[in-house]
Amino acid sequence: MMNVVLVGCGAMSRQWLDAVRQIDGLAIVGLVDLDAERAKARADEYNLTGAVIGTSLDAVLDQTRPDAVFDVVVPAARREVALSAFAHNCHLLTEKPLADSPENARAIVEAARRAGRVHAVVQNRRYVANVRRIRRFLDSGGIGAATSIHADFFIAPHFGGFREEMAHVLLLDMAIHTFDAARYMVGGEPTSVCCQEWEPPNSWYRQGSSASAIFDLGGGKTFTYAGSWCADGFRTSWEGSWRIVAERGSLIWDGHDGLKAEVMASGRDGLIDKTQPIDVPPLDPVDRIGGHLGIIRDFMHAIETGTKPETHGADNIKSLAMVFGAIESAETGRRVAITAQEEK
């Protein structure tokens, strides 16, 4: 049995606890929140009758001595939670983003390395079935190597709460999902970015609800991103809408079930090369999927086997570096080189 303390009992914690319900061999032994009544309400909701409730993570860790900590706090508190977890010899699975600043991200990754603990980030879009299918299809060479990746994200959610007061809200709170998925699907290593943010007059966010960015992902691959969190009408999927252009064809994905590809055929139709459909194979049985459920299982497997989870912090910091590079570019109005701590 793996014992876990969950810290941060806001709305997002439900996704974590819904996944935990489906996993044998995992027990929530403690719930921590600055609001003790909120933690107690979550314990009652999920029938966690034996869980220790508290407002101090250190105190609950001292009392429960768990194997791991699930971090669902706001990004600004991420570093404090991580250092507390590692000080208590706990492994750590954290909600995205890994941290609220490059300095805190590097500090967390280094603390995990020193402690010798497994540290991973919930990049749940990697565990979407069609993201796995796209990566496998591109790796097969069916349309050649990817040369450009294009993602659109247009939704208008009224969250209320801290998001509507955040700076760089789209880039910091949401775009990392798209950035990480792009990096994963084409095996990219980000090197630079040029980004612009703006606030439409109809926006209900304080700053940064809309952004456009161009990334160099290395190896001749360019990634373009266009997004808004205050775009009413014709909304995209939460996964975005994608087009991947490759050497011998293209793939498009609507973010739902619409996934298809075309490859060059012989001959031309006037000025245009002829193309024909090419099958994108179904999900492979070994592909890990399931959103939070898949990630938690991967995290547990890594602890049990001594291996690295796919979204371990020393790799995920590269996706986070894309976010902070885009923010710096938007603030300075110039292209920014992207650097991240190398994988250990």
C-alpha positions as a Markdown table, in Angstrom:
| # | Residue | x | y | z |
|---|---|---|---|---|
| 1 | Met | 0.0 | 0.0 | 0.0 |
| 2 | Met | 1.3 | 3.4 | -1.0 |
| 3 | Asn | 0.3 | 6.1 | 1.5 |
| 4 | Val | -0.2 | 9.7 | 0.2 |
| 5 | Val | -0.9 | 13.1 | 1.6 |
| 6 | Leu | -2.8 | 15.5 | -0.8 |
| 7 | Val | -2.2 | 19.2 | -0.2 |
| 8 | Gly | -4.6 | 21.7 | -1.8 |
| 9 | Cys | -8.2 | 20.8 | -1.6 |
| 10 | Gly | -9.7 | 23.2 | -4.1 |
| 11 | Ala | -11.8 | 22.3 | -7.2 |
| 12 | Met | -8.8 | 20.6 | -9.0 |
| 13 | Ser | -8.4 | 18.1 | -6.2 |
| 14 | Arg | -11.5 | 16.3 | -7.3 |
| 15 | Gln | -9.8 | 15.2 | -10.5 |
| 16 | Trp | -7.0 | 13.7 | -8.4 |
| 17 | Leu | -9.3 | 12.0 | -6.0 |
| 18 | Asp | -11.6 | 10.7 | -8.7 |
| 19 | Ala | -8.5 | 9.0 | -10.2 |
| 20 | Val | -7.3 | 7.7 | -6.8 |
| 21 | Arg | -10.7 | 5.9 | -6.3 |
| 22 | Gln | -9.8 | 3.7 | -9.3 |
| 23 | Ile | -6.3 | 2.6 | -8.1 |
| 24 | Asp | -5.8 | -0.3 | -5.9 |
| 25 | Gly | -2.8 | -0.1 | -3.5 |
| 26 | Leu | -3.0 | 3.7 | -2.9 |
| 27 | Ala | -4.4 | 5.4 | 0.2 |
| 28 | Ile | -5.0 | 9.1 | 1.0 |
| 29 | Val | -3.9 | 9.3 | 4.6 |
| 30 | Gly | -3.9 | 13.1 | 4.9 |
| 31 | Leu | -5.5 | 16.2 | 3.4 |
| 32 | Val | -4.0 | 19.6 | 3.9 |
| 33 | Asp | -5.4 | 23.0 | 3.0 |
| 34 | Leu | -5.2 | 26.5 | 4.4 |
| 35 | Asp | -8.9 | 26.2 | 5.0 |
| 36 | Ala | -9.4 | 23.2 | 7.3 |
| 37 | Glu | -13.1 | 23.2 | 6.6 |
| 38 | Arg | -12.5 | 22.8 | 2.9 |
| 39 | Ala | -10.2 | 19.9 | 3.6 |
| 40 | Lys | -12.7 | 18.3 | 5.9 |
| 41 | Ala | -15.5 | 18.7 | 3.3 |
| 42 | Arg | -13.3 | 17.0 | 0.7 |
| 43 | Ala | -12.6 | 14.1 | 3.1 |
| 44 | Asp | -16.4 | 13.7 | 3.7 |
| 45 | Glu | -17.1 | 13.9 | -0.1 |
| 46 | Tyr | -14.7 | 11.0 | -0.8 |
| 47 | Asn | -15.4 | 9.0 | 2.4 |
| 48 | Leu | -11.8 | 9.4 | 3.6 |
| 49 | Thr | -12.8 | 8.8 | 7.1 |
| 50 | Gly | -9.3 | 7.9 | 8.4 |
| 51 | Ala | -7.4 | 10.8 | 6.7 |
| 52 | Val | -5.6 | 13.3 | 9.0 |
| 53 | Ile | -6.9 | 16.8 | 8.3 |
| 54 | Gly | -4.7 | 19.9 | 8.8 |
| 55 | Thr | -3.5 | 23.3 | 7.7 |
| 56 | Ser | 0.2 | 22.6 | 8.1 |
| 57 | Leu | 1.8 | 20.2 | 5.6 |
| 58 | Asp | 4.8 | 19.7 | 7.8 |
| 59 | Ala | 2.6 | 18.7 | 10.8 |
| 60 | Val | 0.5 | 16.3 | 8.7 |
| 61 | Leu | 3.6 | 14.7 | 7.2 |
| 62 | Asp | 5.1 | 14.3 | 10.7 |
| 63 | Gln | 1.9 | 12.6 | 11.8 |
| 64 | Thr | 1.3 | 10.3 | 8.8 |
| 65 | Arg | 4.8 | 9.6 | 7.4 |
| 66 | Pro | 3.5 | 8.9 | 3.9 |
| 67 | Asp | 5.4 | 7.6 | 0.9 |
| 68 | Ala | 4.4 | 10.5 | -1.4 |
| 69 | Val | 2.8 | 13.9 | -1.6 |
| 70 | Phe | 0.2 | 15.0 | -4.2 |
| 71 | Asp | 0.6 | 18.8 | -4.7 |
| 72 | Val | -2.5 | 20.6 | -5.9 |
| 73 | Val | -1.8 | 24.0 | -4.5 |
| 74 | Val | -1.5 | 27.3 | -6.4 |
| 75 | Pro | 1.8 | 27.7 | -8.4 |
| 76 | Ala | 3.1 | 30.3 | -6.0 |
| 77 | Ala | 3.2 | 27.7 | -3.2 |
| 78 | Arg | 4.8 | 25.0 | -5.2 |
| 79 | Arg | 8.4 | 25.4 | -4.0 |
| 80 | Glu | 7.4 | 25.4 | -0.3 |
| 81 | Val | 5.4 | 22.2 | -0.7 |
| 82 | Ala | 8.2 | 20.5 | -2.7 |
| 83 | Leu | 10.9 | 21.3 | -0.1 |
| 84 | Ser | 8.6 | 20.1 | 2.7 |
| 85 | Ala | 7.9 | 16.9 | 0.9 |
| 86 | Phe | 11.5 | 16.1 | 0.1 |
| 87 | Ala | 12.6 | 17.1 | 3.7 |
| 88 | His | 10.2 | 14.3 | 4.9 |
| 89 | Asn | 11.7 | 11.8 | 2.4 |
| 90 | Cys | 8.5 | 11.8 | 0.3 |
| 91 | His | 8.2 | 11.4 | -3.5 |
| 92 | Leu | 6.2 | 14.2 | -5.1 |
| 93 | Leu | 3.6 | 14.4 | -7.9 |
| 94 | Thr | 2.6 | 18.0 | -8.6 |
| 95 | Glu | -0.1 | 19.7 | -10.6 |
| 96 | Lys | 1.2 | 21.8 | -13.5 |
| 97 | Pro | 3.0 | 24.1 | -13.9 |
| 98 | Leu | 6.0 | 22.8 | -12.1 |
| 99 | Ala | 6.7 | 26.2 | -10.6 |
| 100 | Asp | 5.8 | 29.9 | -10.8 |
| 101 | Ser | 9.3 | 31.0 | -11.9 |
| 102 | Pro | 12.4 | 29.6 | -13.6 |
| 103 | Glu | 14.3 | 30.0 | -10.3 |
| 104 | Asn | 11.8 | 28.0 | -8.3 |
| 105 | Ala | 11.6 | 25.4 | -11.0 |
| 106 | Arg | 15.3 | 24.8 | -10.9 |
| 107 | Ala | 15.3 | 24.8 | -7.1 |
| 108 | Ile | 12.6 | 22.1 | -7.0 |
| 109 | Val | 14.3 | 19.9 | -9.6 |
| 110 | Glu | 17.6 | 20.2 | -7.8 |
| 111 | Ala | 16.0 | 19.4 | -4.4 |
| 112 | Ala | 14.4 | 16.3 | -5.9 |
| 113 | Arg | 17.8 | 15.2 | -7.2 |
| 114 | Arg | 19.5 | 15.8 | -3.9 |
| 115 | Ala | 16.8 | 13.9 | -2.0 |
| 116 | Gly | 16.8 | 11.0 | -4.4 |
| 117 | Arg | 13.0 | 11.1 | -4.7 |
| 118 | Val | 10.8 | 10.7 | -7.7 |
| 119 | His | 9.3 | 14.0 | -8.8 |
| 120 | Ala | 6.8 | 14.3 | -11.7 |
| 121 | Val | 4.4 | 16.8 | -13.1 |
| 122 | Val | 0.8 | 16.3 | -14.2 |
| 123 | Gln | 1.1 | 16.9 | -17.9 |
| 124 | Asn | -2.1 | 15.0 | -18.5 |
| 125 | Arg | -2.4 | 15.9 | -22.2 |
| 126 | Arg | 0.4 | 13.5 | -22.9 |
| 127 | Tyr | -1.9 | 10.8 | -21.7 |
| 128 | Val | -4.6 | 11.6 | -24.3 |
| 129 | Ala | -5.0 | 8.7 | -26.8 |
| 130 | Asn | -4.7 | 10.8 | -29.9 |
| 131 | Val | -1.5 | 12.5 | -28.7 |
| 132 | Arg | 0.0 | 9.0 | -28.3 |
| 133 | Arg | -1.2 | 8.0 | -31.8 |
| 134 | Ile | 0.3 | 11.1 | -33.4 |
| 135 | Arg | 3.7 | 10.6 | -31.8 |
| 136 | Arg | 3.7 | 6.9 | -32.9 |
| 137 | Phe | 2.6 | 7.8 | -36.4 |
| 138 | Leu | 5.2 | 10.5 | -36.8 |
| 139 | Asp | 7.9 | 8.2 | -35.4 |
| 140 | Ser | 6.9 | 5.6 | -38.1 |
| 141 | Gly | 7.9 | 8.1 | -40.9 |
| 142 | Gly | 4.6 | 7.7 | -42.7 |
| 143 | Ile | 4.7 | 11.3 | -43.9 |
| 144 | Gly | 8.4 | 12.0 | -43.2 |
| 145 | Ala | 9.9 | 14.2 | -40.5 |
| 146 | Ala | 7.7 | 17.0 | -39.1 |
| 147 | Thr | 8.8 | 20.5 | -40.3 |
| 148 | Ser | 6.1 | 22.7 | -38.7 |
| 149 | Ile | 3.6 | 22.2 | -35.9 |
| 150 | His | 0.6 | 24.6 | -35.6 |
| 151 | Ala | -1.8 | 24.7 | -32.6 |
| 152 | Asp | -4.9 | 26.9 | -32.1 |
| 153 | Phe | -6.6 | 27.3 | -28.7 |
| 154 | Phe | -9.8 | 29.4 | -28.5 |
| 155 | Ile | -12.1 | 29.1 | -25.5 |
| 156 | Ala | -13.9 | 31.6 | -23.2 |
| 157 | Pro | -14.1 | 30.1 | -19.7 |
| 158 | His | -15.3 | 32.2 | -16.7 |
| 159 | Phe | -13.3 | 30.6 | -13.9 |
| 160 | Gly | -13.6 | 33.3 | -11.3 |
| 161 | Gly | -11.0 | 33.2 | -8.5 |
| 162 | Phe | -7.2 | 33.4 | -8.9 |
| 163 | Arg | -6.9 | 32.8 | -12.6 |
| 164 | Glu | -8.8 | 36.0 | -13.5 |
| 165 | Glu | -6.2 | 38.0 | -11.4 |
| 166 | Met | -3.1 | 36.2 | -12.7 |
| 167 | Ala | -0.5 | 37.9 | -14.9 |
| 168 | His | 0.2 | 36.0 | -18.1 |
| 169 | Val | -2.7 | 33.8 | -17.4 |
| 170 | Leu | -3.0 | 31.9 | -20.7 |
| 171 | Leu | 0.7 | 31.2 | -21.0 |
| 172 | Leu | 1.3 | 30.3 | -17.4 |
| 173 | Asp | -1.8 | 28.4 | -16.5 |
| 174 | Met | -2.9 | 26.7 | -19.8 |
| 175 | Ala | -0.5 | 27.0 | -22.7 |
| 176 | Ile | 2.0 | 24.7 | -21.0 |
| 177 | His | -0.3 | 21.8 | -21.9 |
| 178 | Thr | -0.1 | 22.7 | -25.6 |
| 179 | Phe | 3.6 | 23.4 | -25.5 |
| 180 | Asp | 4.4 | 20.1 | -23.8 |
| 181 | Ala | 2.2 | 18.2 | -26.2 |
| 182 | Ala | 3.9 | 19.8 | -29.2 |
| 183 | Arg | 7.4 | 19.0 | -27.8 |
| 184 | Tyr | 6.4 | 15.4 | -27.1 |
| 185 | Met | 4.6 | 14.7 | -30.4 |
| 186 | Val | 7.6 | 15.7 | -32.6 |
| 187 | Gly | 10.4 | 15.1 | -30.2 |
| 188 | Gly | 11.4 | 18.7 | -30.1 |
| 189 | Glu | 14.0 | 20.6 | -28.0 |
| 190 | Pro | 13.0 | 24.2 | -27.8 |
| 191 | Thr | 15.7 | 26.8 | -28.5 |
| 192 | Ser | 14.0 | 30.1 | -29.0 |
| 193 | Val | 10.6 | 31.9 | -29.0 |
| 194 | Cys | 9.0 | 35.1 | -30.2 |
| 195 | Cys | 5.7 | 35.9 | -28.5 |
| 196 | Gln | 3.1 | 38.7 | -28.2 |
| 197 | Glu | 0.3 | 39.0 | -25.6 |
| 198 | Trp | -2.7 | 41.3 | -25.6 |
| 199 | Glu | -5.9 | 42.0 | -23.7 |
| 200 | Pro | -9.0 | 42.4 | -25.8 |
| 201 | Pro | -11.5 | 45.0 | -24.6 |
| 202 | Asn | -14.1 | 42.3 | -23.9 |
| 203 | Ser | -11.7 | 40.4 | -21.6 |
| 204 | Trp | -12.6 | 39.6 | -18.0 |
| 205 | Tyr | -9.0 | 38.7 | -17.1 |
| 206 | Arg | -6.5 | 41.1 | -15.6 |
| 207 | Gln | -3.6 | 40.3 | -18.0 |
| 208 | Gly | -2.5 | 37.9 | -20.7 |
| 209 | Ser | -5.7 | 36.2 | -21.8 |
| 210 | Ser | -4.5 | 36.2 | -25.5 |
| 211 | Ala | -1.2 | 35.3 | -27.0 |
| 212 | Ser | 0.6 | 34.2 | -30.2 |
| 213 | Ala | 4.0 | 32.6 | -30.2 |
| 214 | Ile | 6.5 | 31.1 | -32.7 |
| 215 | Phe | 9.0 | 28.5 | -31.3 |
| 216 | Asp | 12.1 | 27.0 | -32.8 |
| 217 | Leu | 12.0 | 23.3 | -31.7 |
| 218 | Gly | 15.3 | 22.4 | -33.2 |
| 219 | Gly | 16.1 | 20.1 | -36.0 |
| 220 | Gly | 14.4 | 22.3 | -38.6 |
| 221 | Lys | 11.0 | 22.2 | -36.7 |
| 222 | Thr | 8.9 | 25.4 | -36.1 |
| 223 | Phe | 5.9 | 25.5 | -33.7 |
| 224 | Thr | 3.3 | 28.2 | -33.9 |
| 225 | Tyr | 0.7 | 28.8 | -31.1 |
| 226 | Ala | -2.3 | 31.1 | -31.2 |
| 227 | Gly | -4.6 | 31.2 | -28.2 |
| 228 | Ser | -7.2 | 33.1 | -26.3 |
| 229 | Trp | -9.2 | 32.5 | -23.1 |
| 230 | Cys | -11.8 | 35.2 | -24.0 |
| 231 | Ala | -12.8 | 34.1 | -27.5 |
| 232 | Asp | -16.5 | 33.4 | -27.7 |
| 233 | Gly | -17.9 | 31.4 | -30.6 |
| 234 | Phe | -16.4 | 28.5 | -32.6 |
| 235 | Arg | -14.4 | 27.3 | -29.6 |
| 236 | Thr | -11.7 | 24.7 | -30.0 |
| 237 | Ser | -11.3 | 21.6 | -28.0 |
| 238 | Trp | -9.5 | 22.0 | -24.7 |
| 239 | Glu | -6.7 | 20.0 | -26.4 |
| 240 | Gly | -6.6 | 22.6 | -29.2 |
| 241 | Ser | -6.8 | 22.2 | -32.9 |
| 242 | Trp | -3.6 | 21.0 | -34.7 |
| 243 | Arg | -1.9 | 20.8 | -38.1 |
| 244 | Ile | 1.4 | 19.1 | -38.4 |
| 245 | Val | 3.2 | 19.6 | -41.7 |
| 246 | Ala | 5.9 | 17.1 | -42.7 |
| 247 | Glu | 8.3 | 16.4 | -45.5 |
| 248 | Arg | 5.8 | 14.2 | -47.5 |
| 249 | Gly | 2.4 | 15.1 | -46.2 |
| 250 | Ser | 0.4 | 16.6 | -43.3 |
| 251 | Leu | -1.7 | 15.5 | -40.3 |
| 252 | Ile | -4.7 | 17.4 | -38.8 |
| 253 | Trp | -6.4 | 16.8 | -35.4 |
| 254 | Asp | -9.4 | 18.7 | -34.2 |
| 255 | Gly | -8.7 | 17.9 | -30.6 |
| 256 | His | -11.6 | 15.5 | -30.4 |
| 257 | Asp | -11.8 | 12.4 | -32.5 |
| 258 | Gly | -11.1 | 13.9 | -35.9 |
| 259 | Leu | -7.6 | 12.7 | -36.7 |
| 260 | Lys | -6.5 | 12.2 | -40.3 |
| 261 | Ala | -3.4 | 12.4 | -42.5 |
| 262 | Glu | -2.5 | 12.7 | -46.2 |
| 263 | Val | 0.7 | 11.7 | -47.9 |
| 264 | Met | 2.1 | 12.8 | -51.2 |
| 265 | Ala | 1.1 | 10.7 | -54.2 |
| 266 | Ser | 2.7 | 10.5 | -57.7 |
| 267 | Gly | 1.9 | 13.3 | -60.1 |
| 268 | Arg | 0.5 | 16.8 | -59.8 |
| 269 | Asp | -2.9 | 18.4 | -60.2 |
| 270 | Gly | -1.9 | 21.6 | -62.0 |
| 271 | Leu | 0.5 | 23.3 | -59.7 |
| 272 | Ile | -0.2 | 21.2 | -56.7 |
| 273 | Asp | 1.3 | 17.8 | -55.7 |
| 274 | Lys | -1.3 | 15.1 | -55.5 |
| 275 | Thr | -2.0 | 13.6 | -52.1 |
| 276 | Gln | -3.9 | 10.6 | -50.8 |
| 277 | Pro | -5.2 | 9.6 | -47.4 |
| 278 | Ile | -2.9 | 7.5 | -45.1 |
| 279 | Asp | -4.1 | 5.7 | -42.0 |
| 280 | Val | -3.1 | 6.8 | -38.6 |
| 281 | Pro | -2.9 | 3.5 | -36.7 |
| 282 | Pro | -5.0 | 3.0 | -33.6 |
| 283 | Leu | -3.7 | 3.2 | -30.1 |
| 284 | Asp | -1.1 | 0.7 | -29.3 |
| 285 | Pro | -1.8 | -1.5 | -26.3 |
| 286 | Val | 1.4 | -0.4 | -24.6 |
| 287 | Asp | 0.5 | 3.3 | -24.9 |
| 288 | Arg | -0.2 | 4.8 | -21.5 |
| 289 | Ile | -3.4 | 6.9 | -21.4 |
| 290 | Gly | -6.0 | 8.1 | -18.9 |
| 291 | Gly | -5.2 | 11.6 | -17.9 |
| 292 | His | -4.6 | 12.0 | -14.2 |
| 293 | Leu | -5.3 | 8.3 | -13.7 |
| 294 | Gly | -2.5 | 7.3 | -16.2 |
| 295 | Ile | 0.0 | 9.7 | -14.7 |
| 296 | Ile | -0.6 | 8.6 | -11.1 |
| 297 | Arg | -0.2 | 5.0 | -12.2 |
| 298 | Asp | 3.0 | 5.9 | -14.0 |
| 299 | Phe | 4.2 | 7.7 | -10.9 |
| 300 | Met | 3.5 | 4.8 | -8.7 |
| 301 | His | 5.2 | 2.4 | -11.2 |
| 302 | Ala | 8.3 | 4.6 | -11.2 |
| 303 | Ile | 8.5 | 4.5 | -7.4 |
| 304 | Glu | 8.0 | 0.7 | -7.3 |
| 305 | Thr | 10.6 | 0.0 | -10.0 |
| 306 | Gly | 13.2 | 2.8 | -9.5 |
| 307 | Thr | 12.6 | 4.1 | -13.0 |
| 308 | Lys | 11.8 | 7.7 | -14.2 |
| 309 | Pro | 8.2 | 8.6 | -14.9 |
| 310 | Glu | 7.6 | 10.1 | -18.4 |
| 311 | Thr | 6.9 | 13.6 | -17.0 |
| 312 | His | 9.6 | 13.7 | -14.4 |
| 313 | Gly | 10.6 | 17.2 | -13.3 |
| 314 | Ala | 14.1 | 17.3 | -14.9 |
| 315 | Asp | 12.4 | 16.8 | -18.3 |
| 316 | Asn | 9.3 | 18.8 | -17.7 |
| 317 | Ile | 11.3 | 21.9 | -16.9 |
| 318 | Lys | 12.0 | 22.1 | -20.6 |
| 319 | Ser | 8.3 | 22.6 | -21.3 |
| 320 | Leu | 8.1 | 25.1 | -18.5 |
| 321 | Ala | 11.1 | 26.9 | -20.1 |
| 322 | Met | 9.0 | 27.4 | -23.2 |
| 323 | Val | 6.4 | 29.2 | -21.0 |
| 324 | Phe | 8.9 | 31.5 | -19.3 |
| 325 | Gly | 10.6 | 32.2 | -22.6 |
| 326 | Ala | 7.3 | 33.2 | -24.2 |
| 327 | Ile | 6.5 | 35.4 | -21.2 |
| 328 | Glu | 10.0 | 37.1 | -21.4 |
| 329 | Ser | 9.5 | 37.6 | -25.1 |
| 330 | Ala | 6.1 | 39.2 | -24.6 |
| 331 | Glu | 7.4 | 41.5 | -21.9 |
| 332 | Thr | 10.5 | 42.6 | -23.8 |
| 333 | Gly | 9.3 | 42.5 | -27.4 |
| 334 | Arg | 12.2 | 40.5 | -28.6 |
| 335 | Arg | 13.1 | 36.9 | -29.5 |
| 336 | Val | 14.3 | 35.0 | -26.5 |
| 337 | Ala | 16.7 | 32.1 | -26.3 |
| 338 | Ile | 15.3 | 29.1 | -24.3 |
| 339 | Thr | 17.5 | 27.4 | -21.9 |
| 340 | Ala | 16.5 | 24.8 | -19.3 |
| 341 | Gln | 18.4 | 22.7 | -16.7 |
| 342 | Glu | 19.6 | 19.6 | -18.5 |
| 343 | Glu | 18.0 | 16.2 | -17.7 |
| 344 | Lys | 19.9 | 14.4 | -14.9 |
